[in-house]
Coordinates of C-alpha atoms in Angstrom, one line a residue:
M1 CA -87.3 -113.7 3.6
L2 CA -83.8 -114.3 4.9
H3 CA -81.8 -117.1 6.5
S4 CA -79.2 -116.7 9.3
L5 CA -75.8 -118.1 9.9
I6 CA -73.8 -117.3 13.1
V7 CA -70.0 -117.8 12.6
G8 CA -68.3 -117.9 16.0
L9 CA -70.3 -119.2 19.0
G10 CA -68.4 -117.6 21.9
R11 CA -69.8 -114.9 24.2
S12 CA -71.0 -112.6 21.3
G13 CA -72.4 -115.3 19.0
R14 CA -74.0 -117.7 21.6
G15 CA -74.7 -115.3 24.4
L16 CA -75.8 -112.1 22.6
H17 CA -76.6 -112.6 18.9
A18 CA -78.4 -116.0 19.2
P19 CA -81.0 -115.0 21.8
S20 CA -81.6 -111.5 20.3
L21 CA -82.0 -113.0 16.9
A22 CA -84.6 -115.4 18.3
K23 CA -86.6 -112.5 19.7
A24 CA -86.3 -110.6 16.4
R25 CA -87.5 -113.6 14.4
A26 CA -90.5 -114.1 16.7
A27 CA -91.5 -110.4 16.4
A28 CA -91.1 -110.1 12.6
R29 CA -91.8 -113.4 11.1
G30 CA -92.1 -112.0 7.6
L31 CA -88.4 -111.1 7.5
F32 CA -87.1 -114.6 8.3
V33 CA -87.3 -118.0 6.7
P34 CA -88.8 -120.4 9.2
G35 CA -86.5 -123.1 10.6
P36 CA -83.4 -123.2 12.8
V37 CA -80.6 -120.8 12.6
L38 CA -77.3 -122.3 11.4
G39 CA -74.1 -121.8 13.4
H40 CA -70.4 -122.7 12.9
D41 CA -67.5 -122.7 15.4
P42 CA -64.9 -125.5 15.3
L43 CA -64.0 -124.8 19.0
R44 CA -67.3 -124.4 20.8
P45 CA -70.7 -126.1 21.1
G46 CA -73.9 -124.7 19.7
A47 CA -76.6 -122.6 21.3
E48 CA -80.3 -123.0 22.0
G49 CA -82.1 -122.7 18.7
V50 CA -78.9 -123.0 16.6
T51 CA -78.1 -126.0 14.4
V52 CA -74.3 -126.4 14.2
V53 CA -72.7 -127.3 10.9
D54 CA -69.1 -128.6 10.6
S55 CA -67.9 -126.1 8.0
L56 CA -68.8 -123.0 6.1
E57 CA -69.1 -125.1 3.0
E58 CA -71.8 -127.2 4.6
A59 CA -73.6 -124.1 5.6
A60 CA -73.5 -122.9 2.0
R61 CA -75.0 -126.2 0.8
R62 CA -77.8 -126.1 3.3
R63 CA -78.9 -122.5 2.9
P64 CA -78.5 -120.2 -0.2
P65 CA -75.7 -117.8 0.6
R66 CA -77.2 -114.9 -1.3
R67 CA -80.3 -115.1 0.9
T68 CA -78.4 -115.6 4.2
V69 CA -77.3 -113.0 6.6
V70 CA -74.0 -113.9 8.3
H71 CA -73.3 -112.8 11.9
L72 CA -69.5 -112.7 12.0
C73 CA -68.8 -113.1 15.7
T74 CA -65.2 -114.3 15.5
P75 CA -62.5 -112.7 17.8
P76 CA -61.6 -109.2 16.7
H77 CA -58.2 -110.2 15.2
L78 CA -60.1 -112.5 12.8
R79 CA -62.0 -110.4 10.4
A80 CA -60.6 -110.1 6.9
E81 CA -59.7 -113.8 6.5
P82 CA -63.2 -115.3 7.4
L83 CA -64.8 -112.4 5.4
E84 CA -62.9 -113.5 2.3
R85 CA -63.9 -117.2 2.8
L86 CA -67.5 -116.2 3.2
A87 CA -67.4 -114.0 0.1
R88 CA -65.9 -116.8 -2.0
L89 CA -68.8 -119.0 -0.9
G90 CA -71.3 -116.5 -2.2
Y91 CA -72.3 -114.6 1.0
R92 CA -72.8 -110.9 0.6
M93 CA -74.8 -109.7 3.7
V94 CA -72.6 -109.7 6.9
I95 CA -73.1 -108.3 10.3
V96 CA -69.6 -107.9 11.8
E97 CA -69.3 -107.9 15.6
K98 CA -67.5 -104.7 16.8
P99 CA -64.9 -103.5 16.3
L100 CA -64.9 -103.6 12.5
A101 CA -61.1 -103.8 12.5
L102 CA -58.3 -103.6 15.1
D103 CA -56.0 -101.4 12.9
L104 CA -55.9 -99.4 9.7
A105 CA -54.2 -102.2 7.8
E106 CA -57.0 -104.6 8.5
L107 CA -59.5 -101.9 7.8
A108 CA -58.0 -101.4 4.3
A109 CA -58.1 -105.1 3.7
I110 CA -61.8 -105.2 4.6
A111 CA -62.5 -102.2 2.4
R112 CA -60.9 -104.1 -0.6
L113 CA -62.9 -107.2 0.1
R114 CA -66.1 -105.1 0.3
R115 CA -65.5 -103.5 -3.0
R116 CA -64.3 -106.6 -4.8
W117 CA -67.2 -108.8 -3.7
G118 CA -69.9 -106.2 -3.3
L119 CA -70.3 -107.0 0.4
R120 CA -73.0 -105.3 2.4
L121 CA -71.4 -104.9 5.8
T122 CA -73.0 -103.7 9.1
V123 CA -71.1 -103.4 12.4
A124 CA -72.9 -104.7 15.5
T125 CA -72.8 -101.7 17.8
P126 CA -76.4 -101.8 19.2
W127 CA -76.1 -98.4 20.9
T128 CA -76.7 -96.9 17.4
A129 CA -80.1 -98.6 17.4
S130 CA -80.8 -97.9 21.0
A131 CA -84.0 -96.2 22.0
L132 CA -81.9 -93.9 24.3
S133 CA -79.5 -93.0 21.4
E134 CA -82.5 -92.2 19.2
R135 CA -83.8 -89.8 21.8
L136 CA -80.4 -88.1 22.2
L137 CA -80.0 -87.8 18.4
A138 CA -83.5 -86.3 18.2
A139 CA -82.6 -83.7 20.8
R140 CA -79.4 -82.9 18.9
R141 CA -81.1 -82.5 15.5
S142 CA -84.0 -80.5 16.8
A143 CA -81.7 -77.9 18.5
A144 CA -84.5 -77.6 21.1
F145 CA -81.8 -77.1 23.8
G146 CA -79.4 -75.0 21.7
R147 CA -76.0 -76.2 20.5
L148 CA -74.4 -79.4 21.8
R149 CA -71.2 -78.4 23.6
A150 CA -69.8 -81.5 25.2
L151 CA -70.3 -85.2 25.4
T152 CA -69.2 -87.6 28.1
V153 CA -69.5 -91.4 28.1
L154 CA -68.6 -93.6 31.1
Q155 CA -68.5 -97.4 30.5
H156 CA -67.5 -99.1 33.7
K157 CA -67.8 -102.8 34.7
P158 CA -65.7 -105.5 36.3
R159 CA -64.4 -107.8 33.5
F160 CA -61.7 -109.8 35.1
T161 CA -63.0 -113.3 34.5
R162 CA -63.9 -112.8 30.8
T163 CA -60.6 -111.1 30.1
L164 CA -58.6 -114.0 31.6
E165 CA -60.7 -116.6 29.8
S166 CA -61.0 -114.9 26.4
P167 CA -57.8 -112.9 25.6
G168 CA -59.0 -112.0 22.1
H169 CA -59.1 -108.2 22.6
P170 CA -55.6 -106.6 22.6
T171 CA -56.5 -103.5 24.6
A172 CA -59.4 -102.0 26.6
F173 CA -60.0 -99.7 23.6
D174 CA -61.4 -102.7 21.7
I175 CA -64.0 -103.9 24.2
E176 CA -66.6 -101.3 25.2
V177 CA -65.2 -98.1 23.6
P178 CA -66.5 -98.9 20.0
H179 CA -70.1 -98.6 21.3
A180 CA -69.4 -95.1 22.7
L181 CA -67.4 -94.0 19.7
A182 CA -70.1 -94.9 17.2
V183 CA -72.7 -92.9 19.2
A184 CA -70.2 -90.0 19.6
V185 CA -69.5 -89.8 15.9
A186 CA -73.2 -90.1 15.1
L187 CA -74.0 -87.3 17.5
A188 CA -71.2 -84.9 16.8
G189 CA -69.5 -85.9 13.6
D190 CA -65.9 -86.7 12.7
A191 CA -63.2 -85.9 15.2
E192 CA -59.5 -85.9 16.1
V193 CA -58.0 -87.5 19.2
A194 CA -56.7 -84.9 21.6
A195 CA -55.5 -87.3 24.3
A196 CA -55.7 -91.0 25.1
G197 CA -54.6 -93.3 27.9
L198 CA -54.5 -97.0 28.8
E199 CA -54.1 -98.7 32.1
D200 CA -53.2 -102.3 33.0
M201 CA -55.5 -104.9 34.6
T202 CA -54.0 -106.6 37.7
V203 CA -55.7 -109.6 39.4
D204 CA -54.2 -112.2 41.7
G205 CA -50.8 -110.8 41.1
L206 CA -51.2 -111.2 37.3
R207 CA -50.8 -108.0 35.2
L208 CA -52.5 -107.8 31.8
P209 CA -51.1 -104.8 29.9
G210 CA -53.5 -102.3 28.5
L211 CA -56.7 -104.3 29.4
G212 CA -57.6 -102.4 32.6
A213 CA -59.0 -99.0 31.5
A214 CA -59.1 -96.8 28.4
R215 CA -59.6 -93.1 28.0
M216 CA -60.1 -90.8 25.0
D217 CA -60.6 -87.1 24.5
L218 CA -61.9 -86.0 21.1
V219 CA -62.3 -82.7 19.4
H220 CA -65.0 -82.9 16.8
H221 CA -64.9 -80.8 13.7
T222 CA -68.2 -79.4 14.8
G223 CA -66.5 -78.0 17.9
V224 CA -68.0 -80.5 20.3
L225 CA -65.7 -82.0 23.0
T226 CA -66.0 -85.6 23.9
R227 CA -64.6 -87.6 26.8
I228 CA -64.9 -91.5 26.8
E229 CA -63.8 -93.5 29.8
S230 CA -64.0 -97.3 30.1
D231 CA -62.8 -98.9 33.3
L232 CA -62.9 -102.7 33.2
T233 CA -61.6 -103.0 36.7
A234 CA -64.5 -101.0 38.3
P235 CA -66.4 -102.7 41.2
L236 CA -69.8 -101.5 39.7
R237 CA -71.5 -101.5 36.3
E238 CA -72.3 -98.2 34.7
R239 CA -73.1 -97.1 31.2
R240 CA -73.8 -93.4 31.4
I241 CA -73.8 -90.7 28.7
V242 CA -74.1 -87.0 29.4
L243 CA -74.8 -84.4 26.7
E244 CA -74.3 -80.7 27.6
F245 CA -76.3 -78.3 25.5
D246 CA -76.5 -74.5 25.8
E247 CA -79.8 -74.7 27.7
A248 CA -79.9 -78.2 29.2
V249 CA -78.0 -81.3 30.4
L250 CA -79.2 -84.7 29.2
T251 CA -78.0 -87.7 31.3
G252 CA -78.8 -91.2 29.9
H253 CA -78.2 -94.6 31.3
Y254 CA -78.0 -97.5 28.9
P255 CA -78.9 -101.0 30.1
C256 CA -75.9 -102.6 31.8
S257 CA -76.6 -106.2 31.0
D258 CA -79.1 -108.6 29.3
A259 CA -80.8 -109.0 32.6
D260 CA -82.8 -105.8 32.3
H261 CA -83.6 -104.1 29.0
T262 CA -84.5 -100.7 30.3
A263 CA -82.8 -97.3 29.8
Q264 CA -83.2 -94.0 31.7
L265 CA -83.0 -90.4 30.6
T266 CA -82.9 -87.3 32.8
V267 CA -83.4 -83.9 31.2
A268 CA -82.3 -80.9 33.3
V269 CA -83.4 -77.7 31.6
R270 CA -81.9 -74.5 32.9
G271 CA -84.2 -72.9 35.4
R272 CA -86.4 -76.1 35.8
G273 CA -86.2 -79.2 37.9
P274 CA -84.9 -82.4 36.2
A275 CA -87.4 -84.8 34.5
R276 CA -86.6 -88.5 34.4
T277 CA -88.1 -91.1 32.1
V278 CA -87.6 -94.9 32.1
F279 CA -88.3 -97.0 28.9
T280 CA -87.7 -100.3 27.3
D281 CA -84.5 -100.5 25.3
D282 CA -83.6 -103.9 23.9
A283 CA -81.0 -102.4 21.6
L284 CA -79.5 -105.5 20.0
T285 CA -82.9 -107.0 19.1
A286 CA -83.9 -103.6 17.6
F287 CA -80.5 -103.4 15.8
L288 CA -81.0 -106.9 14.2
H289 CA -84.5 -106.1 13.1
R290 CA -83.4 -102.9 11.5
C291 CA -80.5 -104.6 9.8
Y292 CA -82.5 -107.5 8.4
A293 CA -85.2 -105.1 7.1
R294 CA -82.5 -103.2 5.2
Y295 CA -80.9 -106.4 3.8
A296 CA -84.4 -107.5 2.7
T297 CA -84.3 -104.7 0.1
P298 CA -82.0 -104.6 -2.9
C299 CA -80.7 -101.1 -1.9
R300 CA -76.9 -100.9 -1.8
D301 CA -76.6 -98.0 0.6
L302 CA -73.7 -98.1 3.1
G303 CA -75.9 -97.6 6.1
D304 CA -73.9 -96.3 9.0
L305 CA -70.7 -98.0 7.9
P306 CA -68.9 -94.6 7.5
V307 CA -69.4 -94.0 11.2
H308 CA -67.6 -97.3 12.0
V309 CA -64.8 -96.6 9.6
E310 CA -64.2 -93.3 11.4
A311 CA -64.4 -95.1 14.8
V312 CA -61.6 -97.5 13.7
R313 CA -59.5 -94.5 12.6
L314 CA -60.0 -92.9 15.9
L315 CA -59.2 -96.1 17.8
A316 CA -56.0 -96.6 15.8
E317 CA -55.0 -93.0 16.6
A318 CA -55.7 -93.4 20.3
K319 CA -53.7 -96.7 20.4
D320 CA -50.8 -95.1 18.6
M321 CA -50.7 -92.3 21.3
C322 CA -50.5 -95.0 24.0
S323 CA -47.8 -97.1 22.3
P324 CA -44.4 -97.1 24.0
R325 CA -42.1 -95.0 22.0
T326 CA -38.4 -95.9 21.7
P327 CA -35.5 -94.2 19.9
D328 CA -35.7 -96.9 17.3
T329 CA -39.4 -96.3 16.5
E330 CA -39.0 -92.6 16.5
E331 CA -36.0 -92.9 14.1
V332 CA -38.1 -95.1 11.7
E333 CA -41.0 -92.6 11.8
S334 CA -38.7 -89.8 11.0
A335 CA -37.2 -91.7 8.1
V336 CA -40.7 -92.3 6.5
G337 CA -41.9 -88.8 7.2
A338 CA -44.5 -89.8 9.9

């Protein structure tokens, strides 16, 4: 059985991981050591069901690191440094809140840490464990509707207040898009970025560069075309995914918040009327259960880590396309053969 330590008690740690972990612990008691979950965050209070410790060293004294799963929910620009601290204290099983890294340099640093310390890393993008995603993956693998031709994901919601209060994400690419990217890569394989765009967020006369909306067009090596759009200034919430096959169009709606854990899937087969199903889809709880079950075995498989490495590469490529280019930067790139 395994212990739990949540590092970072902001929105992700306190508002998402803690309650979902409580549900997973209640449903699969054989996976978890009874007793409170530990949490550490020098800047924030604890959460319901979480016992706060003053330091990572204290956490390591109170629970055996080798039998503890760490939920690393620090801001996205703080990944490699806390990972190294945790590794030196003996922790090896870590669930990293998405995205895994903000750029290729940090991704390389994390890869070095993983190899040096034998870390077992999992990235928290619950859409990969979603009941809706599983149905879409099953349709893709079965080829029941022919070849997958195109994929579209729309992730829209108003995020003004949280963006103003928690400026930890540098661009709109780093907030919702990693969920969609992980699913797109799982469904259609590795890809290249064909086009990308960023828009600013403006509220009360204040402009926040690059935090309003993000767009990516991908060409997968399998020939599938993907469009991902995330508008964080939209007046309404929507998490919609559309798969266009030879013989059918599948339209799915992921849950938009923790207020309702249901998803919907509409299948429109050529020549027939559409059929809609509604089903429970508590993706983060399912993700945590699956992750702990894998960590409970000595197997050293990478899980879906390669999917998230590819997602970081694509995010870095999209950001580079959206970066302002000046004569100076173009001159430097030319000098190094970029």
